[in-house]
Amino acid sequence: MTLVFFLTSCKVEYSFTGTTLDYNVTQTFSVENFFNDSGGGPANMGQLFTENLKDYFQRNTQLELIRSNGDLQFSGAISRYTITPQATVSSQSPNQPDRAGQMRITIAVEVEFVNLADESENMKRTFNFFQDYDPRNTSLLQVETELVEVIFENIIQDVFTSTVANW
């Protein structure tokens, strides 16, 4: 009889996404618009990040997205967008200058996270990621949209694991 009681009182929680959310306590989330304060990048970059963050949390949690004041709240801004040379290629001709063989796009997003159920999890942190491209084979205009999306995917995964997966 005690064995039956012991087995029924055990609770095993498992999540395929690795979240540590208690859906009895935390049921909603809200995302304020992220603005592009970096001074660079595509014009729709803030909106793209905001929508991708919402989509990721909707796909990977059971939380309901609400307009404001969610149990979990996200806000912030894109704080840096830079394009920097990473490797130079020497010119064989004395009439041509050396050129960049690799260029790097780096994006940093400052995120403020508020958890109404557990204030000890609140944080303000900057997440960043980069992607390289070869300017000898392609122009920035050809790859910028794709690279920004890849960078955002990585940043959003980092935000997710830092906030609801507690890694």
PDB file of C-alpha atoms in Angstrom:
ATOM      1  CA  MET A   1       0.000   0.000   0.000  1.00  0.00           C
ATOM      2  CA  THR A   2       2.788   2.441   0.813  1.00  0.00           C
ATOM      3  CA  LEU A   3       4.520   1.612  -2.449  1.00  0.00           C
ATOM      4  CA  VAL A   4       1.450   2.679  -4.410  1.00  0.00           C
ATOM      5  CA  PHE A   5       1.312   5.926  -2.442  1.00  0.00           C
ATOM      6  CA  PHE A   6       5.000   6.563  -3.098  1.00  0.00           C
ATOM      7  CA  LEU A   7       4.673   6.017  -6.848  1.00  0.00           C
ATOM      8  CA  THR A   8       1.637   8.239  -7.200  1.00  0.00           C
ATOM      9  CA  SER A   9       3.264  11.064  -5.270  1.00  0.00           C
ATOM     10  CA  CYS A  10       6.313  11.232  -7.517  1.00  0.00           C
ATOM     11  CA  LYS A  11       6.230  13.834 -10.229  1.00  0.00           C
ATOM     12  CA  VAL A  12       8.605  13.752 -13.137  1.00  0.00           C
ATOM     13  CA  GLU A  13       8.771  16.812 -15.364  1.00  0.00           C
ATOM     14  CA  TYR A  14      10.367  16.608 -18.765  1.00  0.00           C
ATOM     15  CA  SER A  15      10.369  19.112 -21.560  1.00  0.00           C
ATOM     16  CA  PHE A  16      11.635  18.595 -25.087  1.00  0.00           C
ATOM     17  CA  THR A  17      12.688  22.238 -25.229  1.00  0.00           C
ATOM     18  CA  GLY A  18      14.471  22.138 -21.887  1.00  0.00           C
ATOM     19  CA  THR A  19      12.298  24.748 -20.196  1.00  0.00           C
ATOM     20  CA  THR A  20      11.968  24.871 -16.442  1.00  0.00           C
ATOM     21  CA  LEU A  21       8.637  26.673 -16.503  1.00  0.00           C
ATOM     22  CA  ASP A  22       5.834  25.820 -14.108  1.00  0.00           C
ATOM     23  CA  TYR A  23       2.787  26.455 -16.296  1.00  0.00           C
ATOM     24  CA  ASN A  24       0.549  26.598 -13.212  1.00  0.00           C
ATOM     25  CA  VAL A  25       2.391  29.763 -12.144  1.00  0.00           C
ATOM     26  CA  THR A  26       3.683  31.179 -15.430  1.00  0.00           C
ATOM     27  CA  GLN A  27       1.092  31.278 -18.198  1.00  0.00           C
ATOM     28  CA  THR A  28       1.782  34.377 -20.305  1.00  0.00           C
ATOM     29  CA  PHE A  29       4.600  36.365 -21.837  1.00  0.00           C
ATOM     30  CA  SER A  30       4.853  39.779 -23.430  1.00  0.00           C
ATOM     31  CA  VAL A  31       7.439  41.327 -25.729  1.00  0.00           C
ATOM     32  CA  GLU A  32       7.835  45.079 -26.121  1.00  0.00           C
ATOM     33  CA  ASN A  33       9.042  46.323 -29.483  1.00  0.00           C
ATOM     34  CA  PHE A  34      12.808  46.139 -29.801  1.00  0.00           C
ATOM     35  CA  PHE A  35      14.173  49.207 -31.534  1.00  0.00           C
ATOM     36  CA  ASN A  36      17.339  49.477 -33.554  1.00  0.00           C
ATOM     37  CA  ASP A  37      19.538  51.880 -31.590  1.00  0.00           C
ATOM     38  CA  SER A  38      22.702  50.746 -33.380  1.00  0.00           C
ATOM     39  CA  GLY A  39      22.561  53.234 -36.236  1.00  0.00           C
ATOM     40  CA  GLY A  40      23.128  50.496 -38.831  1.00  0.00           C
ATOM     41  CA  GLY A  41      21.590  47.457 -40.446  1.00  0.00           C
ATOM     42  CA  PRO A  42      18.385  46.923 -42.379  1.00  0.00           C
ATOM     43  CA  ALA A  43      15.521  49.312 -41.656  1.00  0.00           C
ATOM     44  CA  ASN A  44      13.215  46.542 -40.358  1.00  0.00           C
ATOM     45  CA  MET A  45      15.773  44.947 -38.029  1.00  0.00           C
ATOM     46  CA  GLY A  46      14.010  45.879 -34.760  1.00  0.00           C
ATOM     47  CA  GLN A  47      10.671  44.587 -35.971  1.00  0.00           C
ATOM     48  CA  LEU A  48      12.287  41.406 -37.312  1.00  0.00           C
ATOM     49  CA  PHE A  49      13.930  40.654 -33.956  1.00  0.00           C
ATOM     50  CA  THR A  50      10.712  41.373 -32.018  1.00  0.00           C
ATOM     51  CA  GLU A  51       8.591  39.077 -34.201  1.00  0.00           C
ATOM     52  CA  ASN A  52      11.195  36.295 -34.266  1.00  0.00           C
ATOM     53  CA  LEU A  53      11.459  36.377 -30.463  1.00  0.00           C
ATOM     54  CA  LYS A  54       7.669  36.103 -30.113  1.00  0.00           C
ATOM     55  CA  ASP A  55       7.520  33.249 -32.637  1.00  0.00           C
ATOM     56  CA  TYR A  56      10.314  31.314 -30.953  1.00  0.00           C
ATOM     57  CA  PHE A  57       8.654  31.438 -27.530  1.00  0.00           C
ATOM     58  CA  GLN A  58       5.266  30.506 -28.993  1.00  0.00           C
ATOM     59  CA  ARG A  59       6.767  27.481 -30.784  1.00  0.00           C
ATOM     60  CA  ASN A  60       8.860  26.289 -27.844  1.00  0.00           C
ATOM     61  CA  THR A  61       6.659  26.934 -24.796  1.00  0.00           C
ATOM     62  CA  GLN A  62       3.005  26.661 -23.834  1.00  0.00           C
ATOM     63  CA  LEU A  63       2.938  30.325 -22.837  1.00  0.00           C
ATOM     64  CA  GLU A  64       0.276  32.625 -24.234  1.00  0.00           C
ATOM     65  CA  LEU A  65       1.523  35.806 -25.895  1.00  0.00           C
ATOM     66  CA  ILE A  66      -0.253  38.885 -24.558  1.00  0.00           C
ATOM     67  CA  ARG A  67       0.181  42.545 -25.478  1.00  0.00           C
ATOM     68  CA  SER A  68       1.720  43.731 -22.185  1.00  0.00           C
ATOM     69  CA  ASN A  69       2.350  42.811 -18.541  1.00  0.00           C
ATOM     70  CA  GLY A  70       2.925  39.108 -19.125  1.00  0.00           C
ATOM     71  CA  ASP A  71       4.159  36.781 -16.394  1.00  0.00           C
ATOM     72  CA  LEU A  72       7.437  36.889 -18.334  1.00  0.00           C
ATOM     73  CA  GLN A  73       8.340  40.232 -19.928  1.00  0.00           C
ATOM     74  CA  PHE A  74      10.959  40.996 -22.548  1.00  0.00           C
ATOM     75  CA  SER A  75      12.151  44.418 -23.633  1.00  0.00           C
ATOM     76  CA  GLY A  76      15.304  45.967 -25.023  1.00  0.00           C
ATOM     77  CA  ALA A  77      17.027  47.240 -28.118  1.00  0.00           C
ATOM     78  CA  ILE A  78      19.540  46.342 -30.783  1.00  0.00           C
ATOM     79  CA  SER A  79      22.576  48.148 -29.449  1.00  0.00           C
ATOM     80  CA  ARG A  80      25.268  47.311 -32.007  1.00  0.00           C
ATOM     81  CA  TYR A  81      25.492  46.481 -35.688  1.00  0.00           C
ATOM     82  CA  THR A  82      29.002  46.455 -37.117  1.00  0.00           C
ATOM     83  CA  ILE A  83      30.683  45.269 -40.271  1.00  0.00           C
ATOM     84  CA  THR A  84      34.407  44.728 -39.859  1.00  0.00           C
ATOM     85  CA  PRO A  85      37.166  43.180 -41.993  1.00  0.00           C
ATOM     86  CA  GLN A  86      38.542  39.913 -40.606  1.00  0.00           C
ATOM     87  CA  ALA A  87      41.240  38.836 -43.064  1.00  0.00           C
ATOM     88  CA  THR A  88      43.177  40.769 -45.663  1.00  0.00           C
ATOM     89  CA  VAL A  89      44.130  39.460 -49.060  1.00  0.00           C
ATOM     90  CA  SER A  90      47.311  40.881 -50.537  1.00  0.00           C
ATOM     91  CA  SER A  91      47.100  42.261 -54.017  1.00  0.00           C
ATOM     92  CA  GLN A  92      49.653  40.949 -56.512  1.00  0.00           C
ATOM     93  CA  SER A  93      49.536  44.230 -58.376  1.00  0.00           C
ATOM     94  CA  PRO A  94      51.285  47.336 -57.023  1.00  0.00           C
ATOM     95  CA  ASN A  95      48.447  49.400 -58.528  1.00  0.00           C
ATOM     96  CA  GLN A  96      45.720  47.692 -56.460  1.00  0.00           C
ATOM     97  CA  PRO A  97      45.408  47.930 -52.681  1.00  0.00           C
ATOM     98  CA  ASP A  98      45.070  44.948 -50.375  1.00  0.00           C
ATOM     99  CA  ARG A  99      41.446  43.957 -49.760  1.00  0.00           C
ATOM    100  CA  ALA A 100      39.409  42.228 -47.114  1.00  0.00           C
ATOM    101  CA  GLY A 101      39.043  38.499 -47.700  1.00  0.00           C
ATOM    102  CA  GLN A 102      36.434  38.079 -44.972  1.00  0.00           C
ATOM    103  CA  MET A 103      33.952  40.545 -43.535  1.00  0.00           C
ATOM    104  CA  ARG A 104      32.067  40.058 -40.277  1.00  0.00           C
ATOM    105  CA  ILE A 105      28.607  41.302 -39.328  1.00  0.00           C
ATOM    106  CA  THR A 106      28.195  41.508 -35.549  1.00  0.00           C
ATOM    107  CA  ILE A 107      24.912  42.313 -33.844  1.00  0.00           C
ATOM    108  CA  ALA A 108      24.380  42.922 -30.127  1.00  0.00           C
ATOM    109  CA  VAL A 109      20.941  43.006 -28.522  1.00  0.00           C
ATOM    110  CA  GLU A 110      20.368  44.305 -25.014  1.00  0.00           C
ATOM    111  CA  VAL A 111      17.559  42.330 -23.374  1.00  0.00           C
ATOM    112  CA  GLU A 112      15.777  43.075 -20.140  1.00  0.00           C
ATOM    113  CA  PHE A 113      13.906  40.073 -18.738  1.00  0.00           C
ATOM    114  CA  VAL A 114      11.346  40.259 -15.924  1.00  0.00           C
ATOM    115  CA  ASN A 115       9.848  37.153 -14.304  1.00  0.00           C
ATOM    116  CA  LEU A 116       6.907  38.170 -12.107  1.00  0.00           C
ATOM    117  CA  ALA A 117       6.836  34.759 -10.380  1.00  0.00           C
ATOM    118  CA  ASP A 118      10.524  34.780  -9.428  1.00  0.00           C
ATOM    119  CA  GLU A 119      12.260  38.152  -9.278  1.00  0.00           C
ATOM    120  CA  SER A 120      15.635  36.478  -8.669  1.00  0.00           C
ATOM    121  CA  GLU A 121      15.587  35.474 -12.356  1.00  0.00           C
ATOM    122  CA  ASN A 122      15.197  39.068 -13.584  1.00  0.00           C
ATOM    123  CA  MET A 123      18.145  40.218 -15.653  1.00  0.00           C
ATOM    124  CA  LYS A 124      19.470  42.770 -18.061  1.00  0.00           C
ATOM    125  CA  ARG A 125      22.069  41.355 -20.418  1.00  0.00           C
ATOM    126  CA  THR A 126      23.583  41.947 -23.836  1.00  0.00           C
ATOM    127  CA  PHE A 127      23.590  39.024 -26.261  1.00  0.00           C
ATOM    128  CA  ASN A 128      25.676  39.101 -29.418  1.00  0.00           C
ATOM    129  CA  PHE A 129      26.563  36.921 -32.326  1.00  0.00           C
ATOM    130  CA  PHE A 130      28.307  37.291 -35.686  1.00  0.00           C
ATOM    131  CA  GLN A 131      28.445  35.839 -39.185  1.00  0.00           C
ATOM    132  CA  ASP A 132      31.205  36.134 -41.780  1.00  0.00           C
ATOM    133  CA  TYR A 133      30.951  36.491 -45.536  1.00  0.00           C
ATOM    134  CA  ASP A 134      33.422  36.757 -48.401  1.00  0.00           C
ATOM    135  CA  PRO A 135      33.172  40.183 -50.098  1.00  0.00           C
ATOM    136  CA  ARG A 136      35.183  38.877 -53.074  1.00  0.00           C
ATOM    137  CA  ASN A 137      32.326  36.536 -54.061  1.00  0.00           C
ATOM    138  CA  THR A 138      29.252  38.372 -52.852  1.00  0.00           C
ATOM    139  CA  SER A 139      28.095  41.825 -51.876  1.00  0.00           C
ATOM    140  CA  LEU A 140      26.638  42.819 -48.528  1.00  0.00           C
ATOM    141  CA  LEU A 141      23.280  43.491 -50.209  1.00  0.00           C
ATOM    142  CA  GLN A 142      23.160  39.886 -51.418  1.00  0.00           C
ATOM    143  CA  VAL A 143      23.751  38.287 -48.000  1.00  0.00           C
ATOM    144  CA  GLU A 144      22.755  40.825 -45.345  1.00  0.00           C
ATOM    145  CA  THR A 145      19.138  39.688 -44.874  1.00  0.00           C
ATOM    146  CA  GLU A 146      20.111  36.022 -44.578  1.00  0.00           C
ATOM    147  CA  LEU A 147      23.019  36.713 -42.218  1.00  0.00           C
ATOM    148  CA  VAL A 148      20.912  38.955 -39.962  1.00  0.00           C
ATOM    149  CA  GLU A 149      18.312  36.162 -39.668  1.00  0.00           C
ATOM    150  CA  VAL A 150      20.983  33.582 -38.757  1.00  0.00           C
ATOM    151  CA  ILE A 151      22.454  35.955 -36.170  1.00  0.00           C
ATOM    152  CA  PHE A 152      19.004  36.601 -34.681  1.00  0.00           C
ATOM    153  CA  GLU A 153      18.274  32.839 -34.511  1.00  0.00           C
ATOM    154  CA  ASN A 154      21.405  32.348 -32.410  1.00  0.00           C
ATOM    155  CA  ILE A 155      20.756  35.344 -30.170  1.00  0.00           C
ATOM    156  CA  ILE A 156      17.146  34.266 -29.581  1.00  0.00           C
ATOM    157  CA  GLN A 157      18.254  30.732 -28.673  1.00  0.00           C
ATOM    158  CA  ASP A 158      20.687  32.268 -26.164  1.00  0.00           C
ATOM    159  CA  VAL A 159      17.916  34.467 -24.736  1.00  0.00           C
ATOM    160  CA  PHE A 160      15.640  31.430 -24.453  1.00  0.00           C
ATOM    161  CA  THR A 161      18.179  29.268 -22.650  1.00  0.00           C
ATOM    162  CA  SER A 162      19.189  32.132 -20.355  1.00  0.00           C
ATOM    163  CA  THR A 163      15.641  32.966 -19.328  1.00  0.00           C
ATOM    164  CA  VAL A 164      13.378  29.901 -19.334  1.00  0.00           C
ATOM    165  CA  ALA A 165      15.799  26.993 -19.644  1.00  0.00           C
ATOM    166  CA  ASN A 166      18.109  28.277 -16.880  1.00  0.00           C
ATOM    167  CA  TRP A 167      21.320  27.088 -18.535  1.00  0.00           C
TER     168      TRP A 167
END
